[in-house]
Short mmCIF file of C-alpha atoms in Angstrom, two decimals:
data_model
loop_
_atom_site.label_atom_id
_atom_site.label_comp_id
_atom_site.label_asym_id
_atom_site.label_seq_id
_atom_site.Cartn_x
_atom_site.Cartn_y
_atom_site.Cartn_z
CA MET S 1 0.00 0.00 0.00
CA SER S 2 1.44 3.37 -1.01
CA ILE S 3 2.08 6.20 1.45
CA PHE S 4 -0.51 8.31 -0.38
CA VAL S 5 -3.23 5.67 0.10
CA ARG S 6 -2.35 5.24 3.78
CA VAL S 7 -2.48 9.00 4.37
CA ARG S 8 -5.84 9.27 2.61
CA MET S 9 -7.29 6.38 4.63
CA ARG S 10 -6.13 7.94 7.88
CA THR S 11 -7.49 11.35 6.91
CA THR S 12 -10.86 9.80 6.14
CA ARG S 13 -10.77 7.98 9.48
CA LEU S 14 -10.00 11.21 11.36
CA PHE S 15 -13.01 12.86 9.73
CA SER S 16 -15.13 9.82 10.62
CA ILE S 17 -14.13 10.07 14.28
CA LEU S 18 -15.26 13.71 14.34
CA ASP S 19 -18.53 12.71 12.67
CA HIS S 20 -19.09 10.01 15.34
CA LEU S 21 -18.47 12.51 18.15
CA ARG S 22 -20.43 15.41 16.64
CA GLY S 23 -23.66 16.15 18.44
CA ARG S 24 -23.31 13.34 20.99
CA ARG S 25 -24.42 14.30 24.49
CA THR S 26 -22.64 11.38 26.10
CA GLN S 27 -19.07 10.19 25.79
CA VAL S 28 -18.15 7.58 23.19
CA THR S 29 -15.64 4.95 24.24
CA ALA S 30 -12.56 4.07 22.23
CA ASP S 31 -13.85 0.48 22.04
CA ALA S 32 -17.09 1.69 20.39
CA LEU S 33 -15.21 3.89 17.93
CA ALA S 34 -12.83 1.06 17.08
CA ALA S 35 -15.72 -1.33 16.42
CA ASP S 36 -17.56 1.20 14.23
CA LEU S 37 -14.45 2.04 12.19
CA ASN S 38 -13.06 -1.50 12.11
CA VAL S 39 -9.67 -0.57 13.56
CA SER S 40 -7.85 -1.33 16.80
CA VAL S 41 -8.38 0.58 20.03
CA ARG S 42 -4.70 1.54 19.90
CA THR S 43 -5.34 3.20 16.53
CA ILE S 44 -8.24 5.19 18.00
CA TYR S 45 -6.04 6.41 20.87
CA ARG S 46 -3.42 7.53 18.37
CA ASP S 47 -5.97 9.26 16.12
CA ILE S 48 -7.62 11.07 19.03
CA ALA S 49 -4.21 12.35 20.14
CA THR S 50 -3.56 13.55 16.58
CA LEU S 51 -6.89 15.39 16.43
CA GLN S 52 -6.30 17.01 19.82
CA SER S 53 -2.82 18.14 18.75
CA MET S 54 -4.43 19.76 15.69
CA GLY S 55 -6.78 21.73 17.92
CA ALA S 56 -9.92 19.60 17.71
CA PRO S 57 -12.04 20.35 20.82
CA ILE S 58 -12.16 16.75 22.06
CA ARG S 59 -12.20 16.03 25.77
CA GLY S 60 -12.00 12.72 27.58
CA GLU S 61 -9.52 9.91 28.02
CA GLY S 62 -8.97 6.26 27.24
CA GLY S 63 -11.09 3.86 29.26
CA ILE S 64 -13.76 6.50 29.90
CA GLY S 65 -14.73 8.00 26.55
CA TYR S 66 -14.50 11.05 24.32
CA GLN S 67 -16.79 13.94 23.51
CA ILE S 68 -16.71 17.25 21.61
CA GLU S 69 -16.51 20.10 24.13
CA ALA S 70 -19.75 22.01 24.63
CA GLY S 71 -20.01 25.32 22.81
CA TYR S 72 -17.87 24.34 19.84
CA PHE S 73 -19.20 23.99 16.29
CA LEU S 74 -17.61 21.78 13.67
CA PRO S 75 -18.87 22.12 10.09
CA PRO S 76 -19.81 18.93 8.24
CA LEU S 77 -16.70 17.32 6.79
CA HIS S 78 -17.94 14.28 4.91
CA PHE S 79 -21.19 12.53 4.02
CA ASP S 80 -21.31 8.91 2.98
CA PRO S 81 -23.74 7.90 0.19
CA ASP S 82 -26.45 6.67 2.57
CA GLU S 83 -26.28 9.91 4.57
CA LEU S 84 -26.63 11.95 1.39
CA ASP S 85 -29.61 9.85 0.29
CA ALA S 86 -31.30 10.39 3.67
CA LEU S 87 -30.60 14.11 3.48
CA LEU S 88 -31.89 14.42 -0.07
CA LEU S 89 -35.07 12.46 0.61
CA GLY S 90 -35.75 14.52 3.73
CA VAL S 91 -35.34 17.82 1.90
CA ARG S 92 -37.52 16.69 -0.99
CA MET S 93 -40.21 15.40 1.38
CA VAL S 94 -40.33 18.79 3.10
CA THR S 95 -40.53 20.51 -0.28
CA ALA S 96 -43.34 18.21 -1.43
CA ARG S 97 -45.43 18.22 1.73
CA GLY S 98 -44.51 21.34 3.68
CA ASP S 99 -45.68 24.91 3.38
CA ASP S 100 -43.85 27.57 1.38
CA ALA S 101 -41.67 28.61 4.34
CA LEU S 102 -40.43 25.05 4.90
CA GLY S 103 -39.88 24.55 1.18
CA GLN S 104 -37.76 27.69 0.93
CA ALA S 105 -35.82 26.65 4.03
CA ALA S 106 -35.14 23.26 2.45
CA HIS S 107 -33.67 24.90 -0.65
CA ARG S 108 -31.49 27.19 1.52
CA LEU S 109 -30.29 24.14 3.45
CA LEU S 110 -29.25 22.36 0.27
CA GLY S 111 -27.35 25.46 -0.83
CA LYS S 112 -25.44 25.60 2.45
CA ILE S 113 -24.63 21.89 2.28
CA GLU S 114 -23.35 22.25 -1.28
CA THR S 115 -20.78 24.78 -0.05
CA VAL S 116 -19.11 22.13 2.12
CA LEU S 117 -19.26 19.31 -0.41
CA SER S 118 -16.68 18.69 -3.09
CA GLU S 119 -16.87 15.49 -5.13
CA ASP S 120 -20.19 14.65 -3.43
CA ARG S 121 -22.08 17.52 -5.10
CA GLN S 122 -23.11 15.36 -8.03
CA HIS S 123 -24.82 12.99 -5.59
CA LEU S 124 -27.41 15.67 -4.83
CA GLN S 125 -28.83 15.07 -8.33
CA GLN S 126 -29.79 11.49 -7.43
CA PRO S 127 -33.30 10.48 -8.71
CA LEU S 128 -34.84 10.22 -5.24
CA LEU S 129 -38.36 11.62 -5.06
CA ALA S 130 -40.92 12.49 -2.41
CA VAL S 131 -44.47 13.00 -3.66
CA GLY S 132 -46.91 15.40 -2.06
CA GLY S 133 -50.65 14.94 -1.76
CA GLU S 134 -53.11 16.39 -4.28
CA ASN S 135 -54.32 19.00 -1.80
CA LYS S 136 -50.97 20.14 -0.46
CA ALA S 137 -52.27 23.60 0.49
CA ASP S 138 -55.09 22.13 2.61
CA ALA S 139 -52.92 19.42 4.17
CA ALA S 140 -50.31 22.00 5.27
CA SER S 141 -52.76 24.76 6.21
CA GLY S 142 -51.60 26.64 9.30
CA LEU S 143 -48.29 24.77 9.35
CA SER S 144 -46.12 27.88 9.75
CA ALA S 145 -48.17 29.23 12.66
CA ILE S 146 -48.20 25.84 14.38
CA ARG S 147 -44.46 25.34 13.96
CA ALA S 148 -43.85 28.76 15.52
CA ALA S 149 -46.17 27.94 18.42
CA ILE S 150 -44.35 24.65 19.07
CA ARG S 151 -40.99 26.41 18.95
CA HIS S 152 -42.03 29.20 21.34
CA ARG S 153 -44.36 27.01 23.46
CA ASN S 154 -47.39 29.21 22.86
CA LYS S 155 -50.82 27.78 23.67
CA LEU S 156 -53.24 27.73 20.76
CA ALA S 157 -56.99 28.22 20.53
CA VAL S 158 -58.36 26.14 17.66
CA THR S 159 -61.61 24.98 16.17
CA TYR S 160 -61.62 21.38 14.95
CA GLU S 161 -63.97 19.29 12.84
CA ASP S 162 -63.72 15.55 13.42
CA ALA S 163 -64.45 12.70 11.01
CA HIS S 164 -68.19 12.95 11.88
CA GLU S 165 -68.20 16.69 11.02
CA SER S 166 -68.71 17.62 14.66
CA GLN S 167 -67.00 20.90 15.55
CA SER S 168 -65.36 21.78 18.86
CA GLU S 169 -63.19 24.51 20.28
CA ARG S 170 -60.00 23.52 22.04
CA ILE S 171 -57.11 25.09 23.94
CA LEU S 172 -53.96 23.16 23.07
CA ARG S 173 -50.38 22.88 24.07
CA PRO S 174 -48.88 22.21 20.59
CA LEU S 175 -46.18 19.57 21.01
CA GLY S 176 -45.21 17.96 17.74
CA LEU S 177 -45.97 17.47 14.04
CA THR S 178 -46.02 14.28 12.00
CA ALA S 179 -46.11 14.13 8.19
CA PHE S 180 -48.17 11.24 6.81
CA GLU S 181 -48.66 10.43 3.14
CA THR S 182 -51.37 13.01 2.48
CA VAL S 183 -51.74 14.98 5.68
CA TRP S 184 -49.91 16.61 8.58
CA VAL S 185 -51.00 15.73 12.12
CA LEU S 186 -50.53 17.95 15.16
CA THR S 187 -50.07 16.23 18.51
CA GLY S 188 -50.98 18.37 21.48
CA TRP S 189 -52.06 18.32 25.08
CA CYS S 190 -55.77 19.14 25.01
CA GLU S 191 -56.82 21.16 28.03
CA LEU S 192 -60.45 20.27 27.39
CA ARG S 193 -59.82 16.50 27.57
CA HIS S 194 -56.79 16.68 29.88
CA ASP S 195 -54.99 14.23 27.65
CA PHE S 196 -52.99 13.94 24.44
CA ARG S 197 -54.93 14.37 21.21
CA ASN S 198 -54.02 14.29 17.51
CA PHE S 199 -55.47 16.79 15.05
CA ARG S 200 -55.34 16.67 11.26
CA LEU S 201 -54.25 20.05 9.97
CA ASP S 202 -56.76 19.92 7.11
CA ARG S 203 -59.58 19.73 9.67
CA LEU S 204 -58.42 22.66 11.76
CA GLY S 205 -60.41 25.85 11.37
CA LYS S 206 -59.46 28.91 13.37
CA ILE S 207 -55.91 28.85 14.76
CA SER S 208 -54.82 31.65 17.09
CA GLU S 209 -52.36 32.13 19.92
CA THR S 210 -53.88 32.65 23.36
CA GLY S 211 -50.95 34.69 24.63
CA ASP S 212 -50.18 32.07 27.26
CA ILE S 213 -46.82 30.32 27.39
CA PHE S 214 -46.72 26.75 28.68
CA ARG S 215 -43.72 25.47 30.57
CA LYS S 216 -42.30 21.99 30.45
CA GLU S 217 -44.37 19.67 32.60
CA LYS S 218 -43.68 16.01 33.22
CA GLY S 219 -46.27 13.78 31.62
CA LYS S 220 -47.42 16.44 29.15
CA GLU S 221 -44.53 16.55 26.67
CA PHE S 222 -44.17 15.06 23.19
CA ALA S 223 -41.68 12.52 24.53
CA ASP S 224 -44.31 11.41 27.06
CA TYR S 225 -46.83 10.96 24.24
CA LEU S 226 -44.38 8.81 22.28
CA LYS S 227 -43.76 6.65 25.34
CA SER S 228 -47.51 6.08 25.68
CA LEU S 229 -47.85 4.59 22.18
#
């Protein structure tokens, strides 16, 4: 094996180690890194030392684990083909099923990602499609307002028409959104029913903020809803 090939392999491995550590809230052991990258633990120790000597903000030690220091940002360095496929499908799904704001954000995201890609840019032209429903505007109605309410934890006053065409007025804690094939569904804590409820966006009528902010409360968060499924 030539020196050039060995250097390239090690460079790729160093980038992979940073990718494995990026965004992790808990430490990753050298054993786990070695298993994922199919190298020895000794090699991981040597590579971590190299990265630290180059200024990479990695803290930790052998036998305990490693982690990127809080407060540091590392730009994306490399995407493998599967990661690019996942990214592309996600962006195209948002474009096909989201509102205009999400669609524009998706295009901006692709533009930013292209600036950090080199030979992988061509991969973004892969024929991977996501198809929206026939009534995209109805399915995504109110999506921007609901996303903002979830982000800022604003309670919403809504009118809702169920499958039997019965209408009701609700005060909701908007918690999460799910995109199905033809419709978006809002999961919220309904203060009328004192329980989690799901609401199709195309059946929501009036949507307005109440002016009340809801704080995190155990048993009433989106993670609690997912655990109850």
